[in-house]
Coordinates of C-alpha atoms (C1' of nucleotides) in Angstrom, one line a residue:
Chain A
M1 CA 1.6 -1.7 5.0
L2 CA 1.5 2.3 5.8
S3 CA 2.8 4.2 3.9
K4 CA 6.0 6.2 4.6
K5 CA 4.6 9.6 4.4
T6 CA 2.7 8.1 8.0
Q7 CA 5.1 6.2 9.1
Y8 CA 7.0 9.2 9.1
A9 CA 4.8 11.6 10.7
F10 CA 3.6 9.3 13.8
H11 CA 7.4 9.9 14.5
A12 CA 6.8 13.6 13.7
L13 CA 3.8 13.9 16.1
V14 CA 6.1 12.0 18.9
H15 CA 8.2 13.9 18.7
L16 CA 6.2 17.2 19.2
A17 CA 4.1 16.0 21.4
E18 CA 7.0 15.3 23.9
N19 CA 8.4 18.7 23.1
V20 CA 4.0 20.9 23.6
D21 CA 5.5 22.7 26.3
K22 CA 9.0 24.2 23.7
G23 CA 6.6 26.8 21.8
P24 CA 7.3 26.6 17.4
I25 CA 9.6 23.1 16.7
L26 CA 12.0 23.3 13.3
I27 CA 11.1 20.9 11.1
S28 CA 15.2 20.1 10.7
E29 CA 15.1 20.0 14.1
I30 CA 12.8 16.7 13.8
A31 CA 13.7 15.9 10.5
Q32 CA 17.5 15.6 12.0
E33 CA 16.1 13.8 15.5
K34 CA 14.0 11.2 13.0
N35 CA 16.2 10.7 10.2
I36 CA 14.5 11.7 8.0
S37 CA 14.9 13.7 4.6
I38 CA 13.6 16.9 5.2
K39 CA 11.7 18.0 2.2
F40 CA 9.7 15.0 1.8
L41 CA 8.9 16.4 5.7
E42 CA 8.2 19.9 4.5
N43 CA 5.5 18.2 3.0
I44 CA 4.4 16.7 5.7
L45 CA 3.8 19.2 7.9
L46 CA 2.7 21.3 6.0
E47 CA -1.2 18.4 4.5
L48 CA -0.7 17.9 8.6
K49 CA -1.3 22.1 9.4
N50 CA -3.9 22.0 6.5
A51 CA -5.8 19.5 8.2
G52 CA -6.0 21.6 11.6
I53 CA -3.8 19.2 13.2
L54 CA -1.5 21.3 13.0
G55 CA -0.1 24.7 13.5
S56 CA 2.4 27.0 12.2
K57 CA 4.7 30.1 12.9
K58 CA 6.6 31.3 10.9
G59 CA 10.6 33.0 10.4
K60 CA 12.4 33.8 13.4
G61 CA 11.3 31.2 16.2
G62 CA 8.6 29.7 14.4
G63 CA 8.1 26.4 13.7
Y64 CA 5.3 23.6 14.5
Y65 CA 3.5 22.8 16.9
L66 CA 0.3 20.6 18.1
M67 CA -2.8 22.3 17.7
R68 CA -4.1 19.9 19.7
P69 CA -3.3 18.3 23.4
P70 CA -1.7 14.6 22.7
K71 CA -4.7 12.7 23.7
E72 CA -7.6 14.2 21.6
I73 CA -5.8 13.2 18.2
A74 CA -6.4 10.1 17.3
L75 CA -4.4 7.8 15.4
A76 CA -7.1 6.2 13.1
K77 CA -7.1 9.7 12.1
I78 CA -3.8 10.6 11.4
I79 CA -4.2 7.3 8.8
R80 CA -6.9 8.6 6.8
L81 CA -5.2 11.5 5.8
L82 CA -2.6 10.3 4.7
D83 CA -2.8 6.7 3.5
G84 CA -6.5 6.6 2.5
P85 CA -9.0 3.4 4.0
I86 CA -7.7 1.5 7.6
A87 CA -9.9 -1.1 5.8
L88 CA -8.9 -4.4 3.9
L89 CA -11.4 -4.2 0.8
P90 CA -12.6 -0.9 -0.4
C91 CA -16.0 -2.8 0.3
V92 CA -16.1 -3.1 3.9
S93 CA -14.6 0.6 4.1
L94 CA -15.7 3.4 5.5
N95 CA -14.7 6.6 5.2
Y96 CA -13.7 4.7 0.8
Y97 CA -15.9 2.6 0.4
E98 CA -16.4 1.5 -2.9
R99 CA -18.8 -1.1 -3.8
C100 CA -16.9 -4.8 -5.0
E101 CA -16.7 -5.8 -8.7
N102 CA -16.0 -9.6 -8.4
C103 CA -18.6 -10.5 -6.3
R104 CA -22.4 -10.4 -7.1
D105 CA -24.0 -9.5 -3.1
E106 CA -21.9 -8.3 -1.2
A107 CA -24.7 -9.0 1.7
V108 CA -23.8 -12.9 1.0
C109 CA -20.2 -12.1 0.7
G110 CA -18.4 -13.8 3.1
L111 CA -15.0 -12.2 2.4
N112 CA -16.9 -9.4 2.5
E113 CA -17.8 -9.9 6.4
V114 CA -15.1 -11.5 7.9
M115 CA -13.0 -8.5 6.4
G116 CA -15.3 -6.0 7.8
R117 CA -14.6 -7.5 11.5
V118 CA -10.9 -7.4 10.9
R119 CA -11.7 -3.8 10.6
D120 CA -14.3 -3.3 13.9
S121 CA -10.5 -5.4 15.6
A122 CA -7.8 -2.4 14.0
L123 CA -10.5 0.1 14.8
K124 CA -11.9 0.0 18.1
I125 CA -7.8 0.6 18.5
L126 CA -6.6 3.0 16.6
E127 CA -9.6 5.4 16.7
N128 CA -9.2 5.0 21.1
K129 CA -4.8 5.2 21.2
T130 CA -3.5 8.4 20.4
L131 CA -0.4 10.8 20.4
K132 CA -0.4 10.5 23.4
D133 CA -0.7 6.7 24.0
I134 CA 2.1 5.9 21.2
L135 CA 4.4 8.6 23.8
T136 CA 5.6 5.8 26.2
R137 CA 4.7 2.2 26.4
N138 CA 2.7 0.8 28.9
N139 CA 3.4 -3.2 28.9
Chain B
M1 CA -5.1 -2.4 1.6
L2 CA -5.1 -5.2 0.0
S3 CA -4.2 -6.0 -3.5
K4 CA -5.7 -7.0 -6.1
K5 CA -4.6 -9.4 -6.2
T6 CA -5.0 -10.6 -4.1
Q7 CA -8.9 -9.5 -3.9
Y8 CA -8.8 -11.8 -7.3
A9 CA -7.1 -14.7 -5.3
F10 CA -9.8 -14.6 -2.5
H11 CA -13.0 -14.6 -5.2
A12 CA -10.7 -17.4 -7.5
L13 CA -10.7 -19.9 -4.4
V14 CA -14.4 -19.1 -3.8
H15 CA -15.5 -20.0 -6.5
L16 CA -13.0 -23.4 -6.3
A17 CA -14.2 -24.3 -3.3
E18 CA -17.9 -24.1 -3.8
N19 CA -17.3 -26.6 -6.9
V20 CA -14.9 -28.9 -4.7
D21 CA -16.3 -32.0 -6.2
K22 CA -16.7 -30.8 -10.1
G23 CA -13.1 -32.1 -11.0
P24 CA -11.2 -29.7 -12.4
I25 CA -12.1 -25.7 -12.9
L26 CA -11.1 -23.3 -16.2
I27 CA -9.6 -20.8 -15.7
S28 CA -10.7 -19.0 -18.4
E29 CA -14.6 -19.8 -15.9
I30 CA -13.3 -18.7 -12.9
A31 CA -12.2 -15.0 -15.1
Q32 CA -15.4 -14.9 -16.3
E33 CA -17.8 -16.0 -13.6
K34 CA -15.7 -13.3 -10.8
N35 CA -15.3 -10.8 -13.7
I36 CA -11.1 -11.1 -13.7
S37 CA -9.0 -10.2 -16.7
I38 CA -8.0 -14.1 -17.7
K39 CA -4.2 -13.6 -18.1
F40 CA -3.9 -11.3 -14.6
L41 CA -6.0 -14.5 -13.2
E42 CA -3.5 -17.5 -15.0
N43 CA -0.3 -15.4 -13.2
I44 CA -2.9 -15.4 -9.4
L45 CA -3.6 -19.5 -10.2
L46 CA 0.1 -20.0 -11.0
E47 CA 1.3 -18.6 -8.0
L48 CA -1.8 -20.4 -6.0
K49 CA -0.3 -23.8 -7.3
N50 CA 3.9 -22.5 -6.8
A51 CA 3.1 -22.8 -3.1
G52 CA 0.7 -25.9 -3.2
I53 CA -2.1 -24.6 -2.1
L54 CA -3.7 -25.5 -5.7
G55 CA -3.6 -28.0 -7.8
S56 CA -3.9 -28.4 -11.7
K57 CA -4.3 -31.3 -14.8
K58 CA -3.5 -29.6 -18.4
G59 CA -4.6 -30.9 -21.6
K60 CA -8.6 -31.5 -21.6
G61 CA -10.8 -31.9 -18.2
G62 CA -7.7 -30.2 -16.8
G63 CA -7.7 -26.7 -14.4
Y64 CA -7.3 -26.3 -11.3
Y65 CA -8.2 -27.8 -8.3
L66 CA -7.2 -26.9 -4.4
M67 CA -4.8 -29.3 -2.8
R68 CA -6.8 -29.2 0.9
P69 CA -9.8 -28.9 1.7
P70 CA -11.4 -25.7 2.4
K71 CA -11.9 -25.2 5.5
E72 CA -7.9 -25.7 5.9
I73 CA -6.8 -22.4 3.8
A74 CA -6.5 -19.8 6.2
L75 CA -6.4 -16.6 4.6
A76 CA -3.5 -15.2 5.8
K77 CA -1.3 -17.2 4.7
I78 CA -3.3 -16.0 1.0
I79 CA -2.6 -12.9 1.9
R80 CA 1.1 -13.1 3.6
L81 CA 1.6 -15.4 0.0
L82 CA 0.2 -12.9 -2.5
D83 CA 0.2 -9.0 -0.6
G84 CA 3.5 -9.5 1.7
P85 CA 3.6 -8.4 5.4
I86 CA -0.1 -8.0 7.2
A87 CA 1.2 -6.0 9.8
L88 CA 1.0 -2.0 9.5
L89 CA 4.6 -1.3 10.0
P90 CA 8.2 -3.6 8.9
C91 CA 8.8 -3.3 12.4
V92 CA 6.1 -4.8 13.9
S93 CA 5.3 -7.4 11.3
L94 CA 6.3 -11.7 12.1
N95 CA 7.6 -12.8 8.6
Y96 CA 8.5 -9.6 7.1
Y97 CA 10.1 -7.7 10.0
E98 CA 12.4 -5.2 10.0
R99 CA 14.1 -2.3 11.7
C100 CA 12.8 0.4 12.6
E101 CA 14.4 3.6 11.3
N102 CA 13.1 5.7 13.3
C103 CA 13.9 5.1 16.3
R104 CA 16.4 4.8 18.6
D105 CA 14.8 1.8 20.7
E106 CA 11.6 -0.1 19.6
A107 CA 11.4 -2.0 22.6
V108 CA 10.5 1.3 24.3
C109 CA 8.5 2.9 21.2
G110 CA 4.7 3.0 21.9
L111 CA 4.1 2.9 18.1
N112 CA 5.7 -0.4 17.9
E113 CA 3.6 -1.1 20.4
V114 CA 0.1 -0.2 19.8
M115 CA 0.8 -1.4 15.9
G116 CA 1.8 -4.9 17.5
R117 CA -1.7 -4.7 18.5
V118 CA -2.9 -4.3 15.7
R119 CA -1.6 -7.0 14.0
D120 CA -2.2 -9.5 16.7
S121 CA -6.1 -8.1 16.5
A122 CA -6.1 -8.6 12.4
L123 CA -4.3 -12.3 13.6
K124 CA -6.5 -13.5 15.1
I125 CA -9.0 -13.4 12.3
L126 CA -7.2 -13.3 9.6
E127 CA -5.2 -16.7 11.3
N128 CA -8.6 -18.2 12.5
K129 CA -10.8 -17.4 9.1
T130 CA -10.7 -20.5 6.7
L131 CA -11.5 -20.5 3.0
K132 CA -14.5 -22.1 4.5
D133 CA -16.1 -19.7 6.4
I134 CA -15.9 -17.2 3.8
L135 CA -18.6 -19.2 1.4
T136 CA -21.4 -17.9 3.3
R137 CA -22.3 -15.8 5.9
N138 CA -23.2 -15.9 9.4
N139 CA -24.6 -13.8 11.2
Chain C
dC1 C1' 14.0 49.6 7.5
dA2 C1' 17.3 45.2 5.8
dT3 C1' 18.5 41.2 6.7
dA4 C1' 18.2 36.8 8.1
dA5 C1' 15.4 32.9 9.0
dA6 C1' 12.3 29.2 8.4
dA7 C1' 7.8 28.1 7.2
dC8 C1' 4.8 28.6 1.9
dC9 C1' 3.7 26.5 -2.3
dT10 C1' 4.2 24.0 -6.3
dA11 C1' 6.4 21.9 -9.9
dT12 C1' 8.9 17.4 -11.4
dA13 C1' 11.3 14.3 -11.2
dA14 C1' 12.4 9.3 -10.0
dA15 C1' 12.4 4.9 -8.7
dA16 C1' 9.2 0.9 -7.1
dA17 C1' 5.3 -1.6 -7.4
dA18 C1' 0.6 -2.7 -9.0
dG19 C1' -2.3 -3.9 -12.7
dA20 C1' -2.1 -6.0 -17.0
dT21 C1' -1.1 -8.5 -21.8
dA22 C1' 1.2 -11.0 -25.2
dG23 C1' 2.9 -14.8 -27.3
dA24 C1' 6.0 -19.2 -27.7
dC25 C1' 6.2 -23.7 -24.7
dT26 C1' 4.4 -28.4 -22.3
dA27 C1' 1.2 -31.8 -21.2
dA28 C1' -2.5 -34.4 -21.3
dA29 C1' -6.4 -36.6 -24.1
dT30 C1' -8.9 -38.6 -27.6
Chain D
dA1 C1' -2.1 -35.4 -35.3
dT2 C1' -5.1 -32.2 -33.2
dT3 C1' -7.3 -29.2 -29.4
dT4 C1' -6.9 -28.4 -24.9
dA5 C1' -6.0 -26.2 -21.1
dG6 C1' -1.9 -24.9 -17.8
dT7 C1' 2.9 -23.6 -18.0
dC8 C1' 6.3 -20.3 -18.3
dT9 C1' 9.1 -15.9 -19.3
dA10 C1' 9.3 -11.1 -21.2
dT11 C1' 7.5 -7.0 -21.1
dC12 C1' 5.0 -3.4 -20.4
dT13 C1' 1.6 0.8 -18.7
dT14 C1' -0.2 3.3 -15.7
dT15 C1' 0.0 4.8 -10.7
dT16 C1' 1.5 5.4 -6.9
dT17 C1' 4.8 7.0 -4.1
dT18 C1' 9.7 8.7 -2.4
dA19 C1' 12.0 12.7 -3.0
dT20 C1' 13.4 17.3 -4.3
dA21 C1' 14.6 21.6 -6.5
dG22 C1' 13.6 26.5 -6.5
dG23 C1' 11.7 30.6 -5.6
dT24 C1' 8.0 32.9 -2.5
dT25 C1' 6.0 35.0 2.2
dT26 C1' 6.3 36.0 6.3
dT27 C1' 7.8 36.9 11.0
dA28 C1' 11.5 38.8 14.2
dT29 C1' 15.4 41.6 15.3
dG30 C1' 19.4 44.9 14.9

DNA sequence: CATAAAACCTATAAAAAAGATAGACTAAAT
DNA sequence: ATTTAGTCTATCTTTTTTATAGGTTTTATG
């Protein structure tokens, strides 16, 4: 499961994406709209800013805004930034790989193979779906 | 990521599957073979037993064994038992569903839709792949 | 220039979960 | 009777997650 942090981030980003044309948006507005603790959200938005995903403006009329158009922000990027690995096992993670300490040879491990597939199938979606895709539902 | 508990369980189950014809297998043998703390493994195997996945025999010549053939034990079942939800969000979980507290209407939420797809793509693999499939690698 | 608004930064605390261990109990084999 | 090996329950430690607190800096504007 994704952490609350990542979940909140997604909801906040959606709100920012829905209001791209309205200039900087207040943390407090997002917090209220999405029912998130304002102080916690503050930290999250700051982290997104430090990663180059958000920009901000201080003082009156300030707030946060997206640094790129919603369709250029992939969901996988947000998850990796705030939650770490997307893979189910360390030995199968592309960005946070760690050697398996319970099997003799990963190249021969069937678990490694299957979990690699699960990772691929998740990434196929998460790397290609963007903020824009989660603004509205298209069934 | 899967917890250590679940990871250990998979490795232990693989060992049991590899030795189905050898009668009950000692916890200590599995622990040593797979480099797992014996006491921790004890708890895990017990949990698997209480869930009906393993059987056991006490006393000399005792140990643990699979209650069904490896090809009938789906990976998804083990994950759900020891780790809980497979889905990335509570609002998209089939077995551990919880209402989303940050959005107005899940039926309209684009995040809900995408995460539902991620869940489906993972389940398609995890529900169909069994212990037997992870015994050896077939590329 | 003073004031207020709003993000920035750092630390810390509280709670929950994960990981691991301890030790006494029960059942079975010989 | 003794030994072997799983059973049960409790506890403990560590790490991670979630959340809060409070002062600092920047900016707009009257």
